[in-house]
Structure formats: structure tokens, C-alpha cells
Coordinates of C-alpha atoms in Angstrom, one line a residue:
M1 CA 0.0 0.0 0.0
T2 CA 1.4 3.3 -1.1
I3 CA -0.5 6.6 -1.2
R4 CA 0.5 8.8 -4.1
L5 CA -0.1 12.6 -4.3
Y6 CA 0.4 15.2 -7.0
D7 CA 3.2 17.4 -5.7
T8 CA 3.0 21.0 -7.1
S9 CA 6.7 21.6 -6.5
A10 CA 7.7 18.5 -8.5
R11 CA 4.9 18.8 -11.1
Q12 CA 4.2 15.1 -10.8
I13 CA 2.5 12.4 -8.7
R14 CA 4.9 11.1 -6.1
D15 CA 4.8 8.2 -3.7
F16 CA 4.1 9.6 -0.2
T17 CA 6.8 8.8 2.3
P18 CA 6.1 10.3 5.8
L19 CA 8.8 12.0 7.8
R20 CA 7.8 9.8 10.8
P21 CA 6.6 6.2 10.1
G22 CA 2.9 5.9 10.8
C23 CA 2.4 9.7 11.1
V24 CA 1.4 12.4 8.8
S25 CA 1.5 16.2 9.4
I26 CA -0.6 18.5 7.3
Y27 CA -0.8 22.3 7.3
L28 CA -3.7 23.9 5.4
C29 CA -4.1 27.6 4.7
G30 CA -7.4 28.3 6.2
A31 CA -9.8 31.2 6.3
T32 CA -9.0 34.9 5.9
V33 CA -12.0 36.1 7.9
Q34 CA -13.0 39.4 6.3
A35 CA -16.4 38.0 5.2
A36 CA -18.6 34.9 5.4
P37 CA -17.5 31.9 3.4
H38 CA -18.7 31.0 0.0
I39 CA -18.7 27.4 -1.4
G40 CA -15.3 27.9 -3.0
H41 CA -13.7 28.5 0.4
I42 CA -15.3 25.5 1.9
R43 CA -14.3 23.3 -1.0
S44 CA -10.7 23.4 0.1
G45 CA -11.7 22.4 3.6
L46 CA -13.7 19.5 2.2
N47 CA -10.9 18.2 -0.1
F48 CA -8.4 18.1 2.8
D49 CA -10.9 16.6 5.1
I50 CA -11.2 13.7 2.7
M51 CA -7.4 13.5 2.5
R52 CA -7.2 13.4 6.3
R53 CA -9.9 10.7 6.5
W54 CA -8.1 8.6 4.0
F55 CA -4.8 8.8 5.8
A56 CA -6.6 7.9 9.0
Y57 CA -8.2 4.9 7.3
R58 CA -4.8 3.8 6.1
G59 CA -3.6 3.7 9.7
Y60 CA -1.8 7.0 10.0
D61 CA -1.8 9.2 13.1
V62 CA -2.8 12.6 11.5
T63 CA -1.9 16.0 12.8
F64 CA -4.0 18.5 10.9
I65 CA -3.4 22.3 11.3
R66 CA -5.8 24.7 9.6
N67 CA -5.0 28.4 10.5
V68 CA -7.2 31.4 10.7
T69 CA -5.9 34.7 9.3
D70 CA -7.6 37.2 11.5
I71 CA -5.6 40.3 10.7
D72 CA -4.8 41.5 7.2
D73 CA -5.4 44.4 4.7
K74 CA -8.9 43.0 3.7
I75 CA -10.1 42.8 7.3
I76 CA -8.9 46.3 8.1
A77 CA -10.6 47.6 5.0
K78 CA -13.9 46.0 6.0
S79 CA -13.5 47.5 9.5
H80 CA -13.3 51.0 7.9
E81 CA -16.2 50.3 5.5
Q82 CA -18.5 49.0 8.2
N83 CA -17.2 51.3 11.0
R84 CA -16.8 48.2 13.3
P85 CA -13.8 46.9 15.2
W86 CA -11.5 44.7 13.1
W87 CA -11.6 41.9 15.7
A88 CA -15.4 41.9 15.7
I89 CA -15.5 41.4 12.0
G90 CA -12.9 38.7 12.2
Y91 CA -14.6 36.7 15.0
E92 CA -18.0 36.9 13.4
N93 CA -16.7 35.5 10.2
E94 CA -14.5 32.9 11.9
R95 CA -17.7 31.6 13.5
A96 CA -19.3 31.6 10.1
F97 CA -16.5 29.5 8.6
D98 CA -16.7 27.1 11.6
D99 CA -20.4 26.7 11.0
G100 CA -19.8 26.0 7.3
Y101 CA -17.1 23.4 8.0
T102 CA -19.3 21.7 10.6
A103 CA -22.5 21.8 8.4
L104 CA -20.7 20.0 5.6
G105 CA -19.2 17.4 7.9
C106 CA -15.6 18.4 8.1
L107 CA -13.7 17.0 11.1
P108 CA -12.3 19.7 13.4
P109 CA -8.6 20.3 13.0
T110 CA -6.1 19.1 15.5
Y111 CA -5.2 22.8 16.1
E112 CA -6.7 25.9 14.6
P113 CA -4.3 28.8 15.5
R114 CA -5.1 32.4 14.9
A115 CA -2.5 34.7 13.4
T116 CA -2.9 37.4 16.1
G117 CA -2.0 34.8 18.8
H118 CA 1.5 34.2 17.3
V119 CA 3.1 37.7 17.0
P120 CA 6.1 36.7 19.3
E121 CA 6.9 33.8 17.0
M122 CA 6.8 36.1 14.0
V123 CA 9.1 38.7 15.7
E124 CA 11.6 35.9 16.5
M125 CA 11.5 34.7 12.9
M126 CA 12.0 38.2 11.5
Q127 CA 14.9 38.9 13.8
T128 CA 16.7 35.7 12.7
L129 CA 16.2 36.5 9.1
I130 CA 17.5 40.0 9.6
D131 CA 20.6 38.6 11.4
R132 CA 21.2 36.2 8.5
G133 CA 20.9 38.9 5.9
H134 CA 17.7 37.7 4.4
A135 CA 15.5 40.6 5.6
Y136 CA 15.8 44.3 6.5
A137 CA 13.9 47.0 8.3
A138 CA 12.9 50.2 6.6
D139 CA 10.4 52.9 7.7
G140 CA 9.0 50.6 10.4
N141 CA 8.4 47.9 7.8
V142 CA 10.4 44.6 7.5
Y143 CA 11.0 43.2 4.1
F144 CA 12.3 39.9 2.8
D145 CA 15.2 40.3 0.3
V146 CA 14.1 37.8 -2.4
R147 CA 17.6 37.9 -4.1
S148 CA 19.2 36.6 -0.9
Y149 CA 17.4 33.3 -1.2
P150 CA 18.5 31.3 -4.3
G151 CA 15.5 29.0 -4.3
Y152 CA 13.0 31.7 -4.6
L153 CA 10.2 31.0 -7.2
E154 CA 11.0 27.3 -7.5
L155 CA 7.4 26.4 -6.5
S156 CA 5.6 28.8 -8.9
R157 CA 8.3 28.7 -11.7
H158 CA 8.0 32.5 -12.2
E159 CA 11.0 34.4 -13.6
L160 CA 12.5 36.8 -11.1
D161 CA 13.3 39.3 -13.9
N162 CA 9.7 39.5 -14.8
L163 CA 8.3 39.4 -11.3
Q164 CA 5.8 42.0 -10.1
Q165 CA 5.3 41.5 -6.3
P166 CA 1.9 42.6 -5.0
S167 CA 2.4 45.5 -2.6
G168 CA 0.1 47.2 -0.2
K169 CA -0.3 50.8 0.9
G170 CA 2.5 52.2 3.0
E171 CA 5.1 49.7 1.9
T172 CA 7.9 52.3 1.6
G173 CA 11.7 51.8 1.9
K174 CA 12.1 48.7 -0.3
R175 CA 15.5 48.1 -1.7
D176 CA 13.9 46.2 -4.6
S177 CA 10.3 46.3 -5.7
R178 CA 10.3 42.5 -5.8
D179 CA 10.9 42.2 -2.1
F180 CA 7.8 41.4 0.0
A181 CA 6.6 42.7 3.3
M182 CA 6.9 40.6 6.4
W183 CA 5.8 43.3 8.8
K184 CA 3.9 46.5 8.1
S185 CA 4.4 49.7 10.1
A186 CA 1.5 51.1 12.2
K187 CA -0.9 53.5 10.6
P188 CA -3.4 55.7 12.5
G189 CA -6.5 53.8 13.5
E190 CA -5.1 50.4 12.7
P191 CA -4.2 47.5 15.0
S192 CA -0.6 47.2 15.9
W193 CA 1.9 45.3 18.1
P194 CA 5.3 46.4 19.5
T195 CA 8.5 45.1 17.8
P196 CA 12.1 46.1 17.9
W197 CA 11.4 48.0 14.6
G198 CA 8.4 49.9 15.9
R199 CA 4.7 49.1 16.2
G200 CA 3.0 47.4 13.3
R201 CA 1.2 44.3 12.2
P202 CA 2.2 41.1 10.4
G203 CA 2.2 40.5 6.7
W204 CA 0.1 37.6 5.5
H205 CA 3.0 35.3 4.4
L206 CA 4.8 35.6 7.7
E207 CA 1.9 34.4 9.7
C208 CA 1.8 30.9 8.1
S209 CA 5.5 30.4 8.2
A210 CA 5.6 31.1 11.9
M211 CA 2.5 29.1 12.8
A212 CA 3.6 26.0 10.7
H213 CA 6.9 26.1 12.5
K214 CA 5.3 26.3 16.0
Y215 CA 2.8 23.5 15.5
L216 CA 4.6 21.2 13.1
G217 CA 8.3 22.0 13.7
S218 CA 11.1 22.6 11.2
A219 CA 9.8 20.0 8.8
F220 CA 6.4 18.5 8.1
D221 CA 4.8 16.4 5.4
I222 CA 2.1 18.2 3.5
H223 CA 1.2 21.9 2.9
G224 CA -2.1 22.5 1.3
G225 CA -4.3 25.3 -0.1
G226 CA -6.0 26.6 -3.2
L227 CA -4.3 27.1 -6.6
D228 CA -4.4 30.8 -6.2
L229 CA -2.1 30.6 -3.2
I230 CA 0.9 29.2 -5.1
F231 CA 2.1 32.7 -5.8
P232 CA 2.7 34.9 -3.9
H233 CA 1.6 33.3 -0.6
H234 CA 3.2 29.9 -0.7
E235 CA 6.2 31.0 -2.6
N236 CA 6.9 33.6 0.1
E237 CA 6.2 31.2 2.9
I238 CA 8.9 28.9 1.5
A239 CA 11.4 31.7 1.2
Q240 CA 10.9 32.8 4.8
A241 CA 10.8 29.4 6.3
K242 CA 13.8 27.9 4.5
A243 CA 15.9 31.1 5.0
F244 CA 15.1 30.8 8.7
G245 CA 16.5 27.3 8.6
D246 CA 13.4 25.1 8.3
E247 CA 13.1 22.3 5.8
F248 CA 9.4 23.2 5.8
A249 CA 6.9 21.2 3.7
R250 CA 8.0 18.1 1.7
Y251 CA 4.8 17.9 -0.4
W252 CA 2.7 20.7 -1.8
V253 CA -0.9 19.9 -2.6
H254 CA -3.3 22.4 -4.2
N255 CA -7.0 22.1 -4.9
A256 CA -8.8 23.7 -7.8
W257 CA -11.5 26.4 -7.7
V258 CA -15.2 26.6 -7.8
T259 CA -16.0 28.8 -10.8
M260 CA -18.9 30.7 -12.2
A261 CA -19.0 31.4 -16.0
G262 CA -15.3 30.4 -16.0
D263 CA -14.2 32.9 -13.3
K264 CA -12.9 31.9 -9.9
M265 CA -15.7 32.4 -7.3
S266 CA -14.7 35.5 -5.4
K267 CA -16.3 38.0 -3.2
S268 CA -14.4 40.8 -4.9
L269 CA -16.0 39.7 -8.3
G270 CA -19.4 39.6 -6.8
N271 CA -20.0 36.0 -8.0
S272 CA -19.8 34.1 -4.7
V273 CA -22.5 31.8 -3.4
L274 CA -22.5 31.9 0.4
V275 CA -22.5 28.6 2.4
A276 CA -25.1 30.0 4.8
D277 CA -27.5 30.6 2.0
M278 CA -26.8 27.3 0.3
V279 CA -27.5 25.1 3.4
K280 CA -31.0 26.7 3.5
Q281 CA -31.7 25.6 -0.1
W282 CA -29.9 22.3 -0.2
R283 CA -29.3 19.5 2.3
P284 CA -25.7 19.9 3.6
I285 CA -24.9 16.2 2.9
V286 CA -25.8 16.9 -0.8
L287 CA -23.6 20.0 -0.8
R288 CA -20.7 17.8 0.5
Y289 CA -21.4 15.3 -2.2
Y290 CA -21.4 18.1 -4.9
L291 CA -18.2 19.8 -3.7
G292 CA -16.3 16.8 -2.4
T293 CA -16.7 14.1 -5.1
P294 CA -15.0 15.8 -8.1
H295 CA -11.3 15.3 -8.2
Y296 CA -9.6 17.9 -6.0
R297 CA -7.5 19.1 -8.9
S298 CA -10.5 19.6 -11.2
M299 CA -12.4 22.9 -11.5
I300 CA -16.1 22.8 -10.5
E301 CA -18.3 25.0 -12.7
Y302 CA -21.1 26.0 -10.4
S303 CA -24.7 25.6 -11.6
E304 CA -28.0 24.6 -10.1
E305 CA -28.4 21.9 -12.7
S306 CA -25.2 20.2 -11.6
L307 CA -26.3 20.5 -7.9
R308 CA -29.6 18.8 -8.9
E309 CA -27.7 16.0 -10.6
A310 CA -25.6 15.5 -7.4
E311 CA -28.8 15.5 -5.3
S312 CA -30.3 12.7 -7.6
A313 CA -27.1 10.7 -7.5
F314 CA -26.9 10.8 -3.7
A315 CA -30.6 10.0 -3.4
R316 CA -29.9 6.7 -5.2
I317 CA -27.2 5.8 -2.6
E318 CA -29.3 7.0 0.3
G319 CA -32.4 5.1 -0.9
F320 CA -30.4 1.9 -1.1
V321 CA -29.1 2.4 2.4
Q322 CA -32.6 3.0 3.8
R323 CA -34.1 -0.1 2.0
V324 CA -31.4 -2.4 3.3
V325 CA -31.7 -1.1 6.9
E326 CA -35.4 -1.8 6.7
K327 CA -34.8 -5.3 5.2
A328 CA -32.2 -6.1 7.9
G329 CA -34.4 -4.8 10.7
G330 CA -31.6 -2.8 12.3
V331 CA -28.4 -1.0 11.8
V332 CA -25.8 -2.6 9.5
E333 CA -22.3 -1.7 10.7
P334 CA -19.6 -0.6 8.1
A335 CA -17.3 -3.3 6.8
A336 CA -13.8 -3.4 8.3
E337 CA -12.2 -2.7 4.9
V338 CA -13.3 -0.9 1.8
P339 CA -13.3 -2.8 -1.5
L340 CA -9.9 -3.1 -3.2
A341 CA -10.9 -1.0 -6.2
F342 CA -12.0 1.8 -4.0
A343 CA -8.7 1.7 -2.0
E344 CA -6.7 1.7 -5.2
A345 CA -8.5 4.8 -6.5
M346 CA -8.0 6.7 -3.3
D347 CA -4.3 5.7 -3.1
D348 CA -3.9 7.2 -6.5
D349 CA -3.8 10.9 -5.8
L350 CA -7.2 10.7 -3.9
G351 CA -9.1 9.6 -7.0
V352 CA -12.5 10.3 -5.5
P353 CA -14.4 10.1 -8.9
Q354 CA -13.1 6.6 -9.5
A355 CA -13.7 5.6 -5.9
L356 CA -17.3 7.0 -6.1
A357 CA -17.9 4.8 -9.2
V358 CA -17.1 1.8 -7.0
V359 CA -19.7 3.0 -4.5
H360 CA -22.4 3.3 -7.2
T361 CA -21.4 -0.2 -8.6
T362 CA -21.8 -1.7 -5.1
V363 CA -25.2 0.1 -4.7
R364 CA -26.4 -1.5 -8.0
Q365 CA -25.2 -4.9 -6.8
G366 CA -27.0 -4.3 -3.5
N367 CA -30.2 -3.3 -5.3
S368 CA -30.0 -6.5 -7.4
A369 CA -29.7 -8.5 -4.2
L370 CA -32.8 -6.8 -2.8
A371 CA -34.7 -7.5 -5.9
A372 CA -33.7 -11.2 -5.6
D373 CA -34.7 -11.1 -1.9
D374 CA -31.1 -12.0 -1.0
K375 CA -30.9 -10.3 2.4
E376 CA -27.4 -11.6 3.2
A377 CA -25.9 -10.2 0.0
A378 CA -27.7 -6.9 0.4
V379 CA -26.5 -6.5 3.9
A380 CA -22.9 -7.3 2.8
R381 CA -23.1 -4.7 0.1
L382 CA -24.4 -2.1 2.5
A383 CA -21.6 -2.8 4.9
E384 CA -19.1 -2.1 2.1
V385 CA -21.0 1.1 1.0
R386 CA -21.0 2.4 4.6
A387 CA -17.2 1.9 4.8
M388 CA -16.6 3.8 1.6
L389 CA -19.1 6.6 2.4
G390 CA -17.4 6.9 5.8
V391 CA -14.1 7.7 4.2
L392 CA -15.8 10.4 2.0
G393 CA -17.7 11.8 5.0
L394 CA -21.0 10.9 3.3
D395 CA -22.5 8.1 5.3
P396 CA -26.1 9.0 5.9
L397 CA -26.2 6.8 9.0
D398 CA -23.3 8.5 10.7
A399 CA -24.2 10.4 13.8
H400 CA -23.2 13.7 12.3
W401 CA -26.0 13.5 9.7
A402 CA -28.6 12.1 12.1
G403 CA -31.9 13.8 11.3
E404 CA -30.3 15.9 8.5
G405 CA -31.8 13.7 5.8
D406 CA -35.3 14.4 7.3
R407 CA -34.7 18.2 7.2
G408 CA -35.7 18.5 10.8
E409 CA -37.2 15.9 13.2
D410 CA -40.2 18.0 14.1
L411 CA -41.1 18.8 10.5
H412 CA -40.6 15.2 9.5
G413 CA -42.9 14.0 12.2
A414 CA -45.7 16.4 11.1
V415 CA -45.3 15.6 7.4
D416 CA -45.2 11.8 8.1
T417 CA -48.5 12.0 10.0
L418 CA -50.2 13.8 7.1
V419 CA -48.7 11.6 4.4
R420 CA -49.7 8.5 6.3
M421 CA -53.3 9.7 6.4
V422 CA -53.2 10.0 2.6
L423 CA -51.5 6.7 2.1
D424 CA -54.1 5.0 4.3
Q425 CA -56.7 6.4 1.8
R426 CA -54.6 5.0 -1.0
E427 CA -54.4 1.6 0.7
A428 CA -58.2 1.6 1.2
A429 CA -58.7 2.3 -2.5
R430 CA -56.3 -0.5 -3.4
A431 CA -58.2 -2.9 -1.1
R432 CA -61.4 -2.2 -2.9
K433 CA -59.6 -2.5 -6.3
D434 CA -60.2 1.1 -7.1
W435 CA -56.9 1.4 -9.0
A436 CA -57.7 4.7 -10.6
T437 CA -58.1 6.4 -7.3
A438 CA -55.0 4.7 -5.8
D439 CA -52.9 5.8 -8.8
A440 CA -54.3 9.4 -8.7
I441 CA -53.3 9.7 -5.0
R442 CA -49.8 8.4 -5.7
D443 CA -49.4 10.8 -8.7
Q444 CA -50.6 13.8 -6.6
L445 CA -48.0 12.9 -3.9
N446 CA -45.3 12.6 -6.6
Q447 CA -46.2 16.0 -7.9
S448 CA -45.8 17.5 -4.4
G449 CA -42.2 16.2 -4.3
L450 CA -42.7 12.9 -2.5
V451 CA -41.7 9.5 -3.8
I452 CA -44.0 6.6 -2.9
E453 CA -42.6 3.1 -2.9
D454 CA -44.5 0.0 -2.1
S455 CA -42.6 -2.5 0.0
P456 CA -43.4 -5.8 1.8
Q457 CA -43.7 -3.8 5.0
G458 CA -46.2 -1.4 3.3
P459 CA -45.9 1.9 1.4
R460 CA -43.2 4.3 2.4
W461 CA -42.4 7.8 1.3
S462 CA -39.3 9.9 0.8
L463 CA -38.4 13.4 -0.5
G464 CA -37.6 13.2 -4.2
P465 CA -35.0 15.3 -6.0
R466 CA -36.1 18.9 -6.6

């Protein structure tokens, strides 16, 4: 068994060899909390949640760090726009991100450090870099000298001569326009912390280098994030960390975007779809299926049509699960191991689409067993399906999703009572061989969004795809 991952730095799929046998350490660039999350933000969390689950299934002890950037230019700009404290905006949106991750079934990180809680570590890193000639102070700012680090741009493959480094307001005193800010001098009305070079606040890139070092040490296995972070963020993280003396990340894994009309989903472009709104329109488990089942390196072009397709596909899985549970007369525990074809797909760069095909094949086999009244085979297939869905975080029988499929226990109970009254009328019509009335009742229920299925235990209903 060897897990293989596409390493952005190598531009190829590599066998994964952990630094410490049986352990894997992962750092994921998490939320910048200037606004509530859209589904593009949450996709990254989902992709790495699936990675984490697969490593755990393969027997690894996983340390998973997902940071919170709670101070940066965007948060300060929002503070001025809304005339609210920067920390209030940050905390409000951090909670919104947490709610989104939880709603879609992401496991909590091992640690979730905030940038503002690690200023001492940042000051220590800057001082070391200045002492070693890799950084310099100017006008209260501290800059990294990109020409001092020979490996700069090896991740992104940019050309230094053609480089245009993004710069913010007040970044004065640079020796070279390509140098990037590690620390920004204090400005009136902005948050600041004391340093040997004057009061100021951290630059975005410095935050992650310092936090990764604190929680994972000088070397760790995997650094993750979206494609848009390769440059400048991850490139600058590498320069700081390695010039500081860290080996830093050994594998770089990047997920693709959620797009609308070909553009990356972004609040600044006004084309974002907020998670808080989506979970009101769609079941969270369906959203997880939609965002988590494409390959993590494939773009997702958002559309309601594709969401409806995902809903229908998951309904086929969920319907099979419910039918076998009824047939078995109790809970069927997940199998101890997933099918070999599923494991091979997941080992190969987290091939979730191929793994999901194994799930659907197993569901079809299980449905055939049900049709043949082969209870033992149906139960065996459900055990396999539950094991596979557990890895993907999509097991409808998992405690996390308890009641979610019913869209609220109270509402389900009320609807069930009403539907049962109508179904009793249908059964009475069938008993007197009034097939026209029985069929008309079923058709009316179908038109209202309910699916009616006759079973040996009597008729049952479920919510159909929208």
C-alpha cells in the first residue's frame, strides 16, 4: 500500500513517504475572515478533510493544522467600511467559517491557530532573518530580500526578472520592488503590536511560516491550499521558512477552484455563493457530495443543474441504504475494509471520482440483491457502502447526519403523519380494487415532491429530488 499525491513543487505524482513512520502532518491555509465563506472557500476544507480521513483509514496518526488569518489588509478595509472593530469582523466570520465546515461534515482540525496569537513567534523569525541577511527593516516595515534566497520561485516557476510583487499601501523603503513585506508599520486607526522596529502588524505570508513552525516543527509532510495561493503566498512562505533554517513542507498539494462562468468564485468579483444561503436551499450532505466528489485538482463550474444531478445521484445511494436497513431490521455496521478497487482509487492521488464509481457499482449490486430477496448479499453490500461513504464523510447513517436527511425531526414527524393519512386512503382504494383512485393519490404525492414506494412492509415515502 502506497499513497501517491500530486506534488505541485515536482509537477508530478509522487509516492508519499512520511517523515515519521505511521504519522502524517498537514498544514492547510485556512480562512481569511474578512467576510462569510462561499462554497469555493469550503471546497478546500472538504478536499483536505477527505485527504485526512483517507490517511486515518490507512492507519496514519494525523496532525492537521488549519490556521485562521484574523488580521490583514482586507479585514482592516472591512473595518473602515463598516465602522466596526476589526476583531469583531474577524470573530464573526471565523464563526461563520466554523459553522460552514461543521455543516458539511468536516472533522475539526487538531489545532486551529489564529495569526494574532503568534506575534512573538513572528518577531523571532524576522529577527533571525535580519541577522542572517535575508530581511531588512525600513520605515517601520520589515521586508524579505528575495535575491538573498537562491531557491525563490522554484514552486511557482516564475521568472525573477519579470516578477511583479503585490504590494500594499504604505510599503515604503524597499531596496527592490520585488521584495515582499513581512511586517507593516503602524498606521493611524489600525491595530498594531510592538516590535524592535516599531509598532505594526504582520504580513500575510509571515503568519503561516511562523504558525507552521510552531505546531509542526522545522519539517512536516504536506502543505495544502488553493491554486491561487501558489504565488505569492506559498512562494513567500517557503522563502521565509527555508531562509530561517526550516526544511518546511515536503509535499505541496493544491485544490482547484469553484468557478462561475469560467471565473474563480470570489467576493471581490461579486459572483460568490455563500454557504449560509446554500444550506437553506440544499441539504448539507448533498452539498458535501457536490463539492467533495469531483477530483480535488479539477475545477467545478457551479450551476443549479449540476447540484440537482448531485442530489439525484446521492438520493440513489441513500435510498439503497434505507431499504437495506429496513430489510435487515436494524443498523448494519460498516465493513472493516473498503473494496480493493475503492482503495486503489483513493491511493492514486485521492481519486474520488473513480472511488465513487465503486460506490455506485456496489449500490447497484445491492439493489439487485434486494430484488432477488437475497438479504445476506444486500447487507454485505451495505456494509461495504458504509465503509466507503465513511471515508468520504457521506455516510447518511453517521451520527453527524442524524436527522439531517429528514430536514428537521419536528417537520418530518408532522409531514409523516399527514402523508400516512393520505397513504391510508390509497391503501383503502387498493383494497377495494379502485386502482384509478389509488394511482391518482400516488401521482398527486409525486407532484408534491414525494416519492412513494410499495414494499413488503407497506408503502413508504421519501423526499424526491427537486
